[in-house]
Coordinates of C-alpha atoms in Angstrom, one line a residue:
M1 CA -45.2 50.8 113.1
D2 CA -41.4 51.3 112.9
I3 CA -39.1 49.6 110.5
L4 CA -37.8 46.4 111.9
R5 CA -34.6 46.0 109.9
T6 CA -31.2 44.9 111.1
I7 CA -27.9 44.4 109.6
A8 CA -27.2 41.5 107.2
Y9 CA -23.5 41.8 106.9
Q10 CA -23.1 41.6 103.2
P11 CA -23.3 44.3 100.5
G12 CA -26.0 44.5 97.9
N13 CA -28.6 42.4 99.7
N14 CA -31.8 42.5 97.5
N15 CA -33.8 40.5 100.0
N16 CA -34.1 43.2 102.7
K17 CA -35.8 42.4 106.0
M18 CA -39.1 44.1 106.4
C19 CA -42.0 44.6 108.7
E20 CA -45.5 45.3 107.7
H21 CA -46.0 48.7 106.1
S22 CA -42.3 49.6 106.4
H23 CA -42.1 50.4 102.7
N24 CA -44.7 53.2 103.0
K25 CA -42.7 55.3 105.5
S26 CA -41.2 57.9 103.2
S27 CA -40.6 60.4 106.0
E28 CA -38.5 57.9 107.9
T29 CA -36.6 57.2 104.7
R30 CA -35.8 60.9 104.3
R31 CA -34.7 61.1 107.9
A32 CA -32.6 58.0 107.5
K33 CA -30.7 59.7 104.6
L34 CA -30.0 62.7 106.7
E35 CA -28.8 60.5 109.5
D36 CA -26.5 58.7 107.1
S37 CA -24.8 61.9 106.2
S38 CA -24.4 62.8 109.8
H39 CA -23.1 59.3 110.6
A40 CA -20.6 59.4 107.7
A41 CA -19.1 62.6 109.2
Q42 CA -18.8 60.9 112.6
E43 CA -17.1 57.8 111.1
M44 CA -13.9 59.6 110.1
S45 CA -11.9 58.4 113.0
R46 CA -10.3 55.0 112.3
I47 CA -9.2 54.4 115.9
I48 CA -12.0 53.5 118.3
S49 CA -11.5 53.2 122.0
D50 CA -13.5 51.2 124.5
S51 CA -13.5 53.2 127.7
T52 CA -14.7 50.2 129.8
T53 CA -11.7 48.0 128.9
G54 CA -9.2 50.5 127.7
K55 CA -8.8 48.5 124.4
C56 CA -8.3 50.3 121.1
Y57 CA -9.5 49.1 117.7
C58 CA -8.6 50.0 114.2
R59 CA -11.6 50.2 111.9
G60 CA -11.1 48.6 108.6
K61 CA -13.3 47.9 105.5
V62 CA -17.1 47.8 105.4
L63 CA -18.4 44.2 105.6
G64 CA -22.1 45.0 105.1
K65 CA -24.9 47.4 105.9
G66 CA -28.5 47.2 107.0
G67 CA -31.4 49.4 108.1
F68 CA -30.0 50.3 111.5
A69 CA -26.3 49.8 111.2
K70 CA -23.1 49.1 109.3
C71 CA -20.7 46.2 109.9
Y72 CA -16.9 46.8 109.8
E73 CA -13.8 44.8 110.1
F74 CA -12.1 45.8 113.4
T75 CA -8.6 44.8 114.6
D76 CA -7.7 44.8 118.3
L77 CA -4.5 46.9 118.3
G78 CA -3.3 45.1 121.4
S79 CA -3.8 41.4 120.4
G80 CA -4.2 41.7 116.6
K81 CA -7.5 39.7 116.8
V82 CA -10.0 40.6 114.1
Y83 CA -13.7 41.1 114.7
A84 CA -16.8 41.9 112.7
V85 CA -18.2 44.9 114.5
K86 CA -21.7 46.1 114.1
I87 CA -21.9 49.9 114.6
I88 CA -25.3 51.4 115.5
P89 CA -25.6 55.2 115.7
H90 CA -27.5 56.5 118.7
T91 CA -29.5 58.6 116.3
R92 CA -31.0 55.4 114.8
V93 CA -32.2 54.1 118.1
S94 CA -33.4 57.3 119.8
K95 CA -36.9 56.1 120.5
P96 CA -37.3 53.8 123.6
H97 CA -38.7 50.8 121.7
Q98 CA -35.8 51.0 119.2
R99 CA -33.3 50.9 122.0
E100 CA -35.1 48.1 123.7
K101 CA -34.9 46.1 120.5
I102 CA -31.1 46.5 120.3
D103 CA -30.8 45.6 124.0
R104 CA -33.0 42.5 123.5
E105 CA -30.8 41.4 120.5
I106 CA -27.6 41.8 122.6
E107 CA -29.0 39.9 125.6
L108 CA -30.3 37.1 123.4
H109 CA -27.1 36.8 121.3
R110 CA -24.6 37.0 124.1
A111 CA -26.0 33.9 125.8
L112 CA -25.6 31.7 122.7
H113 CA -22.5 29.4 122.4
H114 CA -22.5 26.9 119.6
K115 CA -20.1 25.9 116.8
H116 CA -22.5 26.9 114.1
I117 CA -23.7 30.2 115.7
V118 CA -21.7 33.5 115.1
Q119 CA -20.0 34.1 118.5
F120 CA -20.9 37.2 120.4
Y121 CA -17.8 38.7 122.2
H122 CA -18.5 42.1 123.7
H123 CA -20.3 45.3 123.3
F124 CA -19.6 48.9 124.3
E125 CA -20.8 52.5 123.6
D126 CA -19.4 56.0 123.2
K127 CA -21.2 59.2 122.7
D128 CA -22.0 58.5 119.1
N129 CA -22.5 54.8 118.6
I130 CA -23.1 51.3 120.0
Y131 CA -20.5 48.7 119.1
I132 CA -21.2 45.0 119.0
L133 CA -18.1 42.7 118.6
L134 CA -18.9 39.5 116.7
E135 CA -16.9 36.6 115.3
Y136 CA -15.2 37.5 112.1
C137 CA -16.0 35.2 109.1
S138 CA -13.5 35.8 106.4
R139 CA -15.3 33.9 103.6
R140 CA -18.3 36.2 104.1
S141 CA -21.7 34.6 103.5
L142 CA -23.5 31.9 101.5
A143 CA -25.1 34.7 99.6
H144 CA -21.7 35.8 98.3
I145 CA -20.8 32.2 97.4
L146 CA -24.0 31.6 95.5
K147 CA -23.6 34.9 93.7
A148 CA -20.2 33.7 92.4
R149 CA -21.3 30.1 91.8
K150 CA -24.9 30.5 90.6
V151 CA -25.8 27.1 91.9
L152 CA -24.3 24.6 94.4
T153 CA -23.9 20.8 94.1
E154 CA -26.0 18.5 96.2
P155 CA -23.0 17.3 98.4
E156 CA -22.3 21.0 99.2
V157 CA -25.9 21.6 100.0
R158 CA -25.8 18.6 102.4
Y159 CA -22.6 19.9 103.9
Y160 CA -24.1 23.4 104.6
L161 CA -27.5 22.2 105.6
R162 CA -26.2 19.8 108.2
Q163 CA -24.4 22.7 109.9
V164 CA -27.5 25.0 109.6
V165 CA -29.7 22.3 111.2
S166 CA -27.2 21.8 114.0
G167 CA -27.1 25.5 114.9
L168 CA -30.9 25.9 114.4
K169 CA -31.6 22.9 116.6
Y170 CA -29.5 24.5 119.3
L171 CA -31.5 27.7 119.0
H172 CA -34.9 25.9 119.1
D173 CA -33.7 23.9 122.2
Q174 CA -33.1 27.3 123.8
E175 CA -36.7 28.2 122.7
I176 CA -35.4 30.9 120.3
L177 CA -36.7 31.5 116.8
H178 CA -34.4 33.0 114.3
R179 CA -37.2 34.4 112.1
D180 CA -34.8 35.6 109.3
L181 CA -33.0 32.5 107.9
K182 CA -31.5 33.2 104.5
L183 CA -28.3 32.8 102.6
G184 CA -27.1 36.3 103.7
N185 CA -27.3 35.3 107.3
F186 CA -25.2 32.1 107.0
F187 CA -21.6 33.2 107.4
I188 CA -18.5 31.2 106.4
N189 CA -15.3 31.3 108.3
E190 CA -11.7 30.6 107.2
V191 CA -12.0 26.8 107.3
M192 CA -15.4 26.8 105.6
D193 CA -17.5 26.2 108.8
L194 CA -21.0 27.8 108.6
K195 CA -22.2 30.1 111.3
I196 CA -25.8 31.4 111.7
G197 CA -25.8 35.1 112.4
D198 CA -27.9 38.3 112.5
F199 CA -30.3 37.9 115.5
G200 CA -32.0 41.3 114.9
L201 CA -35.4 39.6 114.4
A202 CA -34.9 36.6 116.7
A203 CA -37.4 36.1 119.4
K204 CA -38.3 33.8 122.2
L205 CA -40.8 31.0 121.3
E206 CA -44.2 31.7 122.8
P207 CA -47.2 29.5 123.4
V208 CA -49.5 29.4 120.3
E209 CA -52.1 31.8 121.8
N210 CA -49.3 34.4 122.6
R211 CA -47.3 34.2 119.4
R212 CA -46.3 37.4 117.6
R213 CA -48.5 38.3 114.7
T214 CA -46.1 40.8 113.2
I215 CA -45.2 40.2 109.5
C216 CA -41.4 40.4 109.7
G217 CA -38.5 38.7 107.9
T218 CA -37.4 38.6 104.3
P219 CA -40.3 38.6 101.7
N220 CA -39.0 35.6 99.7
Y221 CA -38.6 33.5 102.8
L222 CA -41.8 34.3 104.7
S223 CA -44.0 31.3 105.6
P224 CA -47.8 31.2 104.9
E225 CA -48.7 31.4 108.6
V226 CA -46.6 34.5 109.1
L227 CA -48.2 36.2 106.1
N228 CA -51.6 35.2 107.4
K229 CA -50.7 36.7 110.8
Q230 CA -51.0 33.3 112.6
G231 CA -47.7 33.8 114.4
H232 CA -44.2 32.4 114.3
G233 CA -43.3 28.9 115.5
C234 CA -40.3 26.6 114.8
E235 CA -42.2 25.5 111.7
S236 CA -41.6 28.9 110.2
D237 CA -37.8 28.5 110.5
V238 CA -38.2 25.1 108.8
W239 CA -40.1 26.7 105.9
A240 CA -37.3 29.2 105.5
L241 CA -34.8 26.4 105.5
G242 CA -36.7 24.8 102.6
C243 CA -36.5 28.1 100.7
V244 CA -32.7 28.2 101.5
M245 CA -32.2 24.6 100.2
Y246 CA -34.2 25.4 97.0
T247 CA -32.2 28.6 96.4
M248 CA -28.8 26.8 96.8
L249 CA -29.7 24.1 94.4
L250 CA -31.4 26.3 91.7
G251 CA -29.9 29.8 92.2
R252 CA -33.2 31.5 92.9
P253 CA -35.8 31.5 95.7
P254 CA -38.9 29.3 95.1
F255 CA -41.5 32.0 95.3
E256 CA -39.6 34.9 93.7
T257 CA -41.6 36.9 91.2
T258 CA -41.4 40.5 89.8
N259 CA -44.3 41.5 91.9
L260 CA -44.4 41.4 95.7
K261 CA -48.1 40.8 95.8
E262 CA -47.8 37.8 93.5
T263 CA -44.9 36.5 95.6
Y264 CA -47.1 36.6 98.6
R265 CA -50.0 34.9 96.7
C266 CA -47.6 32.1 95.7
I267 CA -46.4 31.7 99.3
R268 CA -49.9 31.6 100.7
E269 CA -50.8 28.8 98.2
A270 CA -47.4 27.1 98.6
R271 CA -47.2 27.3 94.8
Y272 CA -43.8 26.9 93.2
S273 CA -42.1 25.0 90.4
M274 CA -39.9 21.9 90.9
P275 CA -37.4 21.6 88.0
S276 CA -36.6 18.1 86.7
T277 CA -32.9 18.8 87.3
L278 CA -33.3 18.2 91.0
S279 CA -32.8 14.7 92.4
P280 CA -36.0 12.8 93.6
Q281 CA -34.6 13.0 97.2
A282 CA -34.0 16.7 97.0
K283 CA -37.5 17.3 95.5
H284 CA -39.1 15.3 98.3
L285 CA -37.3 17.0 101.1
I286 CA -38.0 20.5 99.8
S287 CA -41.7 19.6 99.3
T288 CA -42.0 18.5 102.9
M289 CA -40.3 21.6 104.3
L290 CA -42.5 23.8 102.1
A291 CA -45.7 22.1 103.2
K292 CA -48.5 24.7 103.4
T293 CA -49.7 23.4 106.8
P294 CA -47.0 24.0 109.5
E295 CA -47.8 20.7 111.2
E296 CA -46.9 18.7 108.1
R297 CA -43.3 20.0 108.0
P298 CA -40.6 17.8 109.3
R299 CA -38.8 18.3 112.6
L300 CA -35.1 19.2 112.4
D301 CA -34.0 15.6 113.4
D302 CA -36.3 14.2 110.7
I303 CA -34.6 16.4 108.1
L304 CA -31.2 14.8 108.8
R305 CA -32.7 11.3 108.6
H306 CA -34.2 12.0 105.2
D307 CA -33.1 10.1 102.1
F308 CA -31.5 13.2 100.7
F309 CA -28.9 12.9 103.5
S310 CA -28.8 9.1 104.1
Q311 CA -28.5 8.2 100.4
G312 CA -26.1 10.9 99.4
F313 CA -22.4 11.7 100.0
T314 CA -21.6 14.6 102.4
P315 CA -18.0 15.8 102.4
D316 CA -16.2 16.2 105.8
R317 CA -14.7 19.4 104.6
L318 CA -14.9 21.8 101.7
S319 CA -12.0 23.6 100.2
A320 CA -12.0 27.4 100.1
S321 CA -12.0 27.1 96.3
C322 CA -15.7 26.2 96.6
C323 CA -16.4 29.9 97.2
H324 CA -15.9 30.5 93.5
M325 CA -15.8 27.0 91.8
A326 CA -17.5 23.6 92.1
P327 CA -15.5 21.1 94.2
D328 CA -13.9 18.0 92.8
L329 CA -15.6 15.7 95.3
Q330 CA -14.1 12.5 94.0
H331 CA -10.8 13.7 95.7
T332 CA -12.4 14.8 98.9
S333 CA -14.0 11.5 99.8
P334 CA -12.2 9.4 102.5
A335 CA -13.3 6.2 100.8
K336 CA -12.8 7.2 97.2
S337 CA -12.7 3.7 95.7
F338 CA -16.0 2.8 97.3
F339 CA -18.4 5.5 96.2
K340 CA -17.2 7.2 93.0
K341 CA -20.1 8.4 91.0
A342 CA -21.4 6.0 88.4
A343 CA -22.3 6.8 84.8
A344 CA -19.9 9.6 84.3
A345 CA -18.7 8.0 81.1
L346 CA -22.2 7.5 79.9
F347 CA -23.3 11.1 80.4
G348 CA -19.9 12.9 80.2
G349 CA -17.9 14.4 77.4
K350 CA -16.8 12.8 74.1
K351 CA -13.6 11.4 75.6
D352 CA -15.5 9.7 78.5
R353 CA -18.0 8.2 76.1
A354 CA -15.2 7.0 73.7
K355 CA -13.4 5.3 76.7
Y356 CA -16.7 3.7 77.8
F357 CA -17.6 2.2 74.4
E358 CA -14.0 1.1 73.9
T359 CA -14.3 -0.9 77.1
L360 CA -17.7 -2.1 76.2
N361 CA -16.6 -3.4 72.9
K362 CA -13.4 -4.9 74.1
L363 CA -13.9 -8.7 74.2
T364 CA -11.7 -11.1 76.3
K365 CA -11.1 -14.6 75.0
E366 CA -13.9 -15.9 77.2
E367 CA -16.2 -13.2 75.8
E368 CA -15.3 -14.2 72.3
D369 CA -16.4 -17.7 73.1
I370 CA -19.7 -16.2 74.4
H371 CA -20.0 -14.3 71.1
R372 CA -19.6 -17.5 69.1
L373 CA -22.1 -19.3 71.4
R374 CA -24.6 -16.4 70.7
Q375 CA -24.3 -17.2 67.0
D376 CA -25.1 -20.9 67.8
L377 CA -28.1 -19.7 69.8
R378 CA -29.4 -17.7 66.9
K379 CA -29.0 -20.7 64.6
A380 CA -31.0 -22.8 67.0
S381 CA -33.8 -20.1 67.0
I382 CA -33.8 -20.0 70.8
S383 CA -36.3 -17.2 70.9
N384 CA -38.9 -19.7 69.4
L385 CA -38.2 -22.4 72.0
P386 CA -41.6 -22.0 73.8
C387 CA -43.4 -22.9 70.5
R388 CA -41.3 -26.0 69.7
Q389 CA -43.1 -29.3 69.1
A390 CA -42.8 -32.0 71.8
T391 CA -41.2 -34.2 69.1
E392 CA -38.1 -31.9 68.9
D393 CA -34.9 -33.9 68.8
G394 CA -33.7 -34.6 72.4
A395 CA -30.0 -34.1 71.6
N396 CA -30.7 -30.7 70.1
K397 CA -32.6 -29.7 73.3
Q398 CA -29.7 -30.8 75.5
Q399 CA -27.2 -28.8 73.3
I400 CA -29.3 -25.7 73.7
R401 CA -29.6 -26.1 77.5
D402 CA -25.8 -26.6 77.7
T403 CA -25.3 -23.5 75.6
I404 CA -27.6 -21.5 77.9
R405 CA -25.9 -22.8 81.0
M406 CA -22.4 -21.8 79.6
I407 CA -23.6 -18.3 78.8
V408 CA -25.4 -17.7 82.1
R409 CA -22.5 -19.1 84.2
G410 CA -20.2 -16.7 82.3
T411 CA -17.9 -19.6 81.2
L412 CA -16.7 -20.2 84.7
G413 CA -14.3 -22.9 83.6
S414 CA -14.0 -26.1 85.6
C415 CA -15.6 -24.9 88.8
S416 CA -18.5 -27.0 89.9
S417 CA -20.4 -23.9 91.1
S418 CA -20.0 -20.1 90.8
S419 CA -19.7 -19.7 94.6
E420 CA -16.8 -22.2 94.6
C421 CA -15.1 -20.1 91.9
L422 CA -15.7 -16.8 93.7
E423 CA -15.0 -17.8 97.3
D424 CA -11.3 -16.9 97.3
S425 CA -11.4 -14.4 94.5
T426 CA -10.3 -10.8 94.4
M427 CA -12.9 -8.0 94.3
G428 CA -12.1 -7.5 90.6
S429 CA -12.7 -11.1 89.6
V430 CA -16.0 -11.2 91.5
A431 CA -17.2 -8.1 89.6
D432 CA -15.8 -9.4 86.3
T433 CA -17.7 -12.6 86.7
V434 CA -21.0 -10.9 87.5
T435 CA -20.4 -8.6 84.5
R436 CA -19.9 -11.5 82.1
V437 CA -23.0 -13.2 83.4
L438 CA -25.2 -10.1 83.2
R439 CA -23.8 -9.1 79.8
G440 CA -24.2 -12.6 78.4
C441 CA -27.8 -12.6 79.4
L442 CA -28.6 -9.2 78.0
E443 CA -26.9 -9.8 74.6
N444 CA -28.8 -13.0 74.0
M445 CA -32.2 -12.3 75.6
P446 CA -35.2 -12.0 73.2
E447 CA -37.8 -9.3 73.6
A448 CA -40.9 -10.1 75.6
N449 CA -43.8 -8.2 77.2
D450 CA -43.6 -9.6 80.7
I451 CA -41.3 -11.5 83.2
P452 CA -41.5 -15.3 83.1
K453 CA -43.3 -16.8 86.1
E454 CA -41.5 -19.8 87.5
G455 CA -42.8 -20.1 91.1
L456 CA -39.3 -20.8 92.5
N457 CA -38.6 -21.5 96.1
C458 CA -35.6 -19.3 96.7
S459 CA -33.1 -19.2 99.6
F460 CA -30.6 -16.4 99.5
Q461 CA -29.4 -13.3 101.3
W462 CA -30.2 -9.8 100.1
V463 CA -30.0 -6.3 101.5
T464 CA -33.2 -5.1 103.2
K465 CA -32.0 -1.9 104.6
W466 CA -29.0 0.4 104.1
V467 CA -27.6 3.7 105.2
D468 CA -24.7 5.8 103.8
Y469 CA -22.7 7.4 106.6
S470 CA -19.4 7.5 104.6
N471 CA -18.9 11.2 105.5
K472 CA -17.8 9.8 108.9
Y473 CA -17.6 6.1 109.2
G474 CA -18.7 4.0 106.2
F475 CA -21.6 2.2 104.5
G476 CA -24.0 0.1 106.6
Y477 CA -26.6 -2.5 105.6
Q478 CA -28.9 -5.1 107.0
L479 CA -29.3 -8.5 105.3
S480 CA -32.5 -10.6 105.1
D481 CA -31.2 -12.8 108.0
H482 CA -30.9 -9.7 110.2
T483 CA -27.1 -9.7 110.0
V484 CA -25.8 -6.1 110.0
G485 CA -22.6 -5.2 108.1
V486 CA -20.5 -2.1 107.8
L487 CA -17.9 -1.5 105.1
F488 CA -15.7 1.1 106.8
N489 CA -14.0 3.9 105.1
N490 CA -10.6 2.3 105.6
G491 CA -11.7 -0.8 103.6
T492 CA -12.2 -3.2 106.5
H493 CA -15.6 -4.9 107.0
M494 CA -17.4 -5.9 110.1
S495 CA -20.6 -8.0 110.5
L496 CA -22.9 -8.3 113.6
L497 CA -24.7 -11.6 113.3
S498 CA -28.4 -11.9 113.9
D499 CA -27.8 -13.1 117.5
K500 CA -26.4 -9.5 118.2
K501 CA -23.5 -11.1 120.0
S502 CA -21.1 -12.5 117.4
V503 CA -18.9 -10.3 115.2
H504 CA -17.1 -11.3 112.0
Y505 CA -14.2 -9.0 111.1
Y506 CA -12.7 -9.0 107.6
A507 CA -9.4 -7.1 107.2
E508 CA -8.7 -8.8 103.8
L509 CA -10.8 -10.7 101.3
G510 CA -11.5 -14.2 102.6
Q511 CA -9.7 -13.7 106.0
C512 CA -12.2 -13.7 108.9
M513 CA -11.7 -13.0 112.6
V514 CA -14.6 -14.0 114.9
F515 CA -15.2 -12.6 118.4
S516 CA -18.1 -11.6 120.7
T517 CA -19.3 -8.1 121.2
C518 CA -18.5 -8.2 124.9
E519 CA -15.0 -9.5 124.3
A520 CA -13.9 -7.5 121.4
P521 CA -10.1 -6.9 121.1
E522 CA -9.2 -3.5 122.2
Q523 CA -8.2 -2.3 118.7
F524 CA -11.8 -3.1 117.5
V525 CA -13.9 -1.6 120.3
S526 CA -14.6 1.7 118.5
Q527 CA -15.6 -0.1 115.3
V528 CA -17.9 -2.5 117.2
T529 CA -19.5 0.6 118.8
I530 CA -20.1 2.1 115.4
L531 CA -21.4 -1.2 114.1
K532 CA -24.0 -1.3 116.9
Y533 CA -25.0 2.2 116.2
F534 CA -25.7 1.3 112.5
A535 CA -27.7 -1.7 113.7
H536 CA -29.8 0.4 116.1
Y537 CA -30.4 3.2 113.6
M538 CA -31.6 0.8 110.9
E539 CA -33.8 -1.1 113.3
E540 CA -35.5 2.1 114.6
N541 CA -35.7 4.2 111.5
L542 CA -35.8 2.1 108.3
M543 CA -38.3 -0.3 106.8
D544 CA -37.6 -3.5 104.9
G545 CA -37.3 -3.1 101.1
G546 CA -39.6 -5.9 99.8
D547 CA -41.7 -9.0 100.4
L548 CA -39.0 -11.7 100.1
P549 CA -39.0 -14.2 102.9
N550 CA -36.1 -13.7 105.4
V551 CA -34.6 -17.2 104.9
T552 CA -31.1 -18.1 104.1
D553 CA -29.0 -21.2 103.3
V554 CA -26.8 -21.7 106.4
S555 CA -24.5 -24.0 104.3
K556 CA -23.4 -21.0 102.1
P557 CA -20.5 -18.8 103.1
R558 CA -21.1 -15.7 105.1
L559 CA -22.1 -12.7 102.9
Y560 CA -20.1 -9.5 103.3
L561 CA -19.9 -6.4 101.1
L562 CA -17.0 -5.9 98.8
Q563 CA -18.0 -2.7 97.1
W564 CA -20.8 -0.2 96.8
L565 CA -21.3 2.5 94.2
K566 CA -23.9 5.3 93.8
S567 CA -25.1 7.2 90.8
D568 CA -27.8 9.8 90.6
R569 CA -30.3 7.0 89.9
A570 CA -29.3 3.9 91.8
L571 CA -27.2 2.2 94.4
M572 CA -25.1 -0.9 93.5
M573 CA -23.8 -3.4 96.0
L574 CA -21.4 -6.3 95.2
F575 CA -20.8 -9.2 97.7
N576 CA -18.1 -11.7 98.2
D577 CA -20.1 -14.7 96.8
G578 CA -21.1 -12.8 93.6
T579 CA -24.5 -11.6 94.9
F580 CA -25.2 -8.3 93.1
Q581 CA -28.0 -6.0 94.1
V582 CA -29.1 -2.7 92.6
N583 CA -31.7 -0.4 94.3
F584 CA -33.3 2.3 92.2
Y585 CA -34.1 5.5 94.2
H586 CA -37.0 7.0 92.3
D587 CA -39.5 4.1 92.4
H588 CA -37.8 1.8 95.0
T589 CA -37.5 -1.1 92.6
K590 CA -34.6 -3.6 93.0
I591 CA -32.9 -6.3 91.1
I592 CA -30.8 -9.0 92.8
V593 CA -28.6 -11.4 90.9
C594 CA -27.2 -14.4 92.8
S595 CA -25.9 -17.9 92.2
Q596 CA -28.1 -21.0 92.9
G597 CA -25.9 -24.1 92.3
E598 CA -24.9 -24.1 88.7
E599 CA -27.5 -21.4 87.8
Y600 CA -27.9 -17.7 88.3
L601 CA -31.1 -16.4 89.7
L602 CA -32.5 -12.9 89.1
T603 CA -35.1 -11.4 91.5
Y604 CA -37.0 -8.3 90.7
I605 CA -38.8 -6.3 93.4
N606 CA -41.3 -3.9 91.7
E607 CA -42.8 -0.6 92.9
E608 CA -45.4 -2.4 95.0
R609 CA -42.6 -4.3 96.8
V610 CA -43.7 -7.5 95.2
S611 CA -40.9 -9.9 94.1
T612 CA -40.5 -12.1 91.1
A613 CA -37.6 -14.7 91.0
V614 CA -36.5 -16.2 87.7
R615 CA -33.5 -18.2 86.5
L616 CA -31.3 -16.3 84.0
S617 CA -31.5 -19.3 81.7
E618 CA -35.3 -18.8 81.6
L619 CA -34.9 -15.1 80.8
L620 CA -32.5 -16.2 78.0
R621 CA -35.1 -18.6 76.7
R622 CA -38.2 -16.6 77.0
G623 CA -37.1 -12.9 77.3
S624 CA -38.1 -10.2 79.7
S625 CA -40.2 -7.1 80.0
P626 CA -38.7 -3.8 78.7
D627 CA -39.0 -2.5 82.3
L628 CA -36.7 -5.2 83.7
R629 CA -34.4 -5.1 80.7
S630 CA -33.8 -1.4 81.1
R631 CA -32.8 -1.9 84.8
M632 CA -30.6 -4.8 83.9
E633 CA -28.8 -2.6 81.3
Y634 CA -28.4 0.2 83.8
A635 CA -27.0 -2.3 86.4
L636 CA -24.5 -3.6 83.8
N637 CA -23.4 0.0 83.0
M638 CA -22.7 0.6 86.7
L639 CA -20.5 -2.5 86.8
L640 CA -18.7 -1.4 83.7
Q641 CA -18.3 2.0 85.1
R642 CA -16.8 0.5 88.3
S643 CA -14.2 -1.3 86.2
L644 CA -13.4 2.0 84.4
E645 CA -12.7 3.9 87.6
S646 CA -11.0 1.1 89.6

């Protein structure tokens, strides 16, 4: 069997393509070396002429080399246009089946036209070589970028994978399998667009019974079914994509070992390590793509709907500096103030931590009052209240209740209710109020082993579904009353009410414009279209986040999102009436803090999606489980981080 290797236009590629038994053909290796010497002698001419078109090209530097060919930079002397040109000596394709393979590659590639596929332009021959003119990608390949960078960030991986999936979906729609997806075959152009290239091993998709049984591709990226000679399908390309994602995030392929037989054994068993440094979403997506059984792997559309993409920021564009250094993604985001990463101060350097604790310990006059009240609570031994005798002095009881109410309400002054105080507030004052309430509770709450059970009948709105599409439009969510809202990247907000006909538009805090979907003002038509898209997507693809009843108090003001913030662990959402919700990714738990008259209510949705609602005053009196306390502390840290970065 002949060697099935084609060019991967980058130097020093250690993951050479191979076909079964190719490494045993020493005679062919010796012949190849002789042909290399002959080829080198023939390459002395720097001016190459195409007799079919009359064009002349100047041969430049070598871009890469493979088993059959070398790739050079070519400049059209007439137009100045630069190409990547694959040069294949006739001596390398002297056998009929070798020439057929090159002809098949040309015919397949020349018919492909897609933004994320290397463009095929032209091919011609002279007496010595075959020349294939391809799109020139000046930033070389992802293999070069990873070699310089060692690892890539998750936003970068999302950026590149979206483009790979787009190009690969086009190929699969054309019933073409690439069969050699790897970093060295993903080329990057001047503006950092990714292009899938090297179609030397590509083949038409065949019915299962007629699929090719040849073991070909790059060893580290071969799928179990290919190694087991069960044939290539679209699932094999998805497997390779999982290997690519793993490699970008960790700097090495998942099945790489020092021994090829051991690598193959690991692949057949789908056995690889999953370091704790990966996010839960990244781990889950990789594990689905590297499922041992092909049928269990996701389709390409399912990949883009995965939490790794929907719950993470994807930049619209990467700077060329990303080829050699990590990007500063805080400055590339079109909605910087709405999704800065939380907890940088908590996990950053000394200066960040010092700034964080300085803010944490800085008390306003109101907070000093809370501090004094805390001392009063300690004197009153509030943590022992459940054990008090029924004969306790009534006046003392009332004093303690008043003290609790003042702390929980965050010393809201003369307002009769928190919603009244917040209704016409700025985003900062809403966040500050919630911060004071949450901090006041945490600083005074005794330790306990479980969450108090109150059996409350609650009526409030909360977020049941959400999707992050801030790389293009904004952040979308669905409330428990089936209202759908979008906080757009330009800072405006639009809600589609549950009747799917009425739209509320907020250009500024507290200022609302109401119109119907069928009579939207011309300047809002595009936003209404996007709003409907969000609504349809969440309805079709997402499930509700807990067991809370979908009931709301129609007398309360309409809820709309002021701000959202994501860390590597949780999503925070802050609303105009002071409702504050935090969703934790890894176990899908949630906490919701909202006002109920003169009280604040906290609802906790656990891993089993079962909810428990309790007044903050009851938490202050009886304490909370360590599990809930830790989540409350993390939520407070996110709020404090928001104030640091605003």
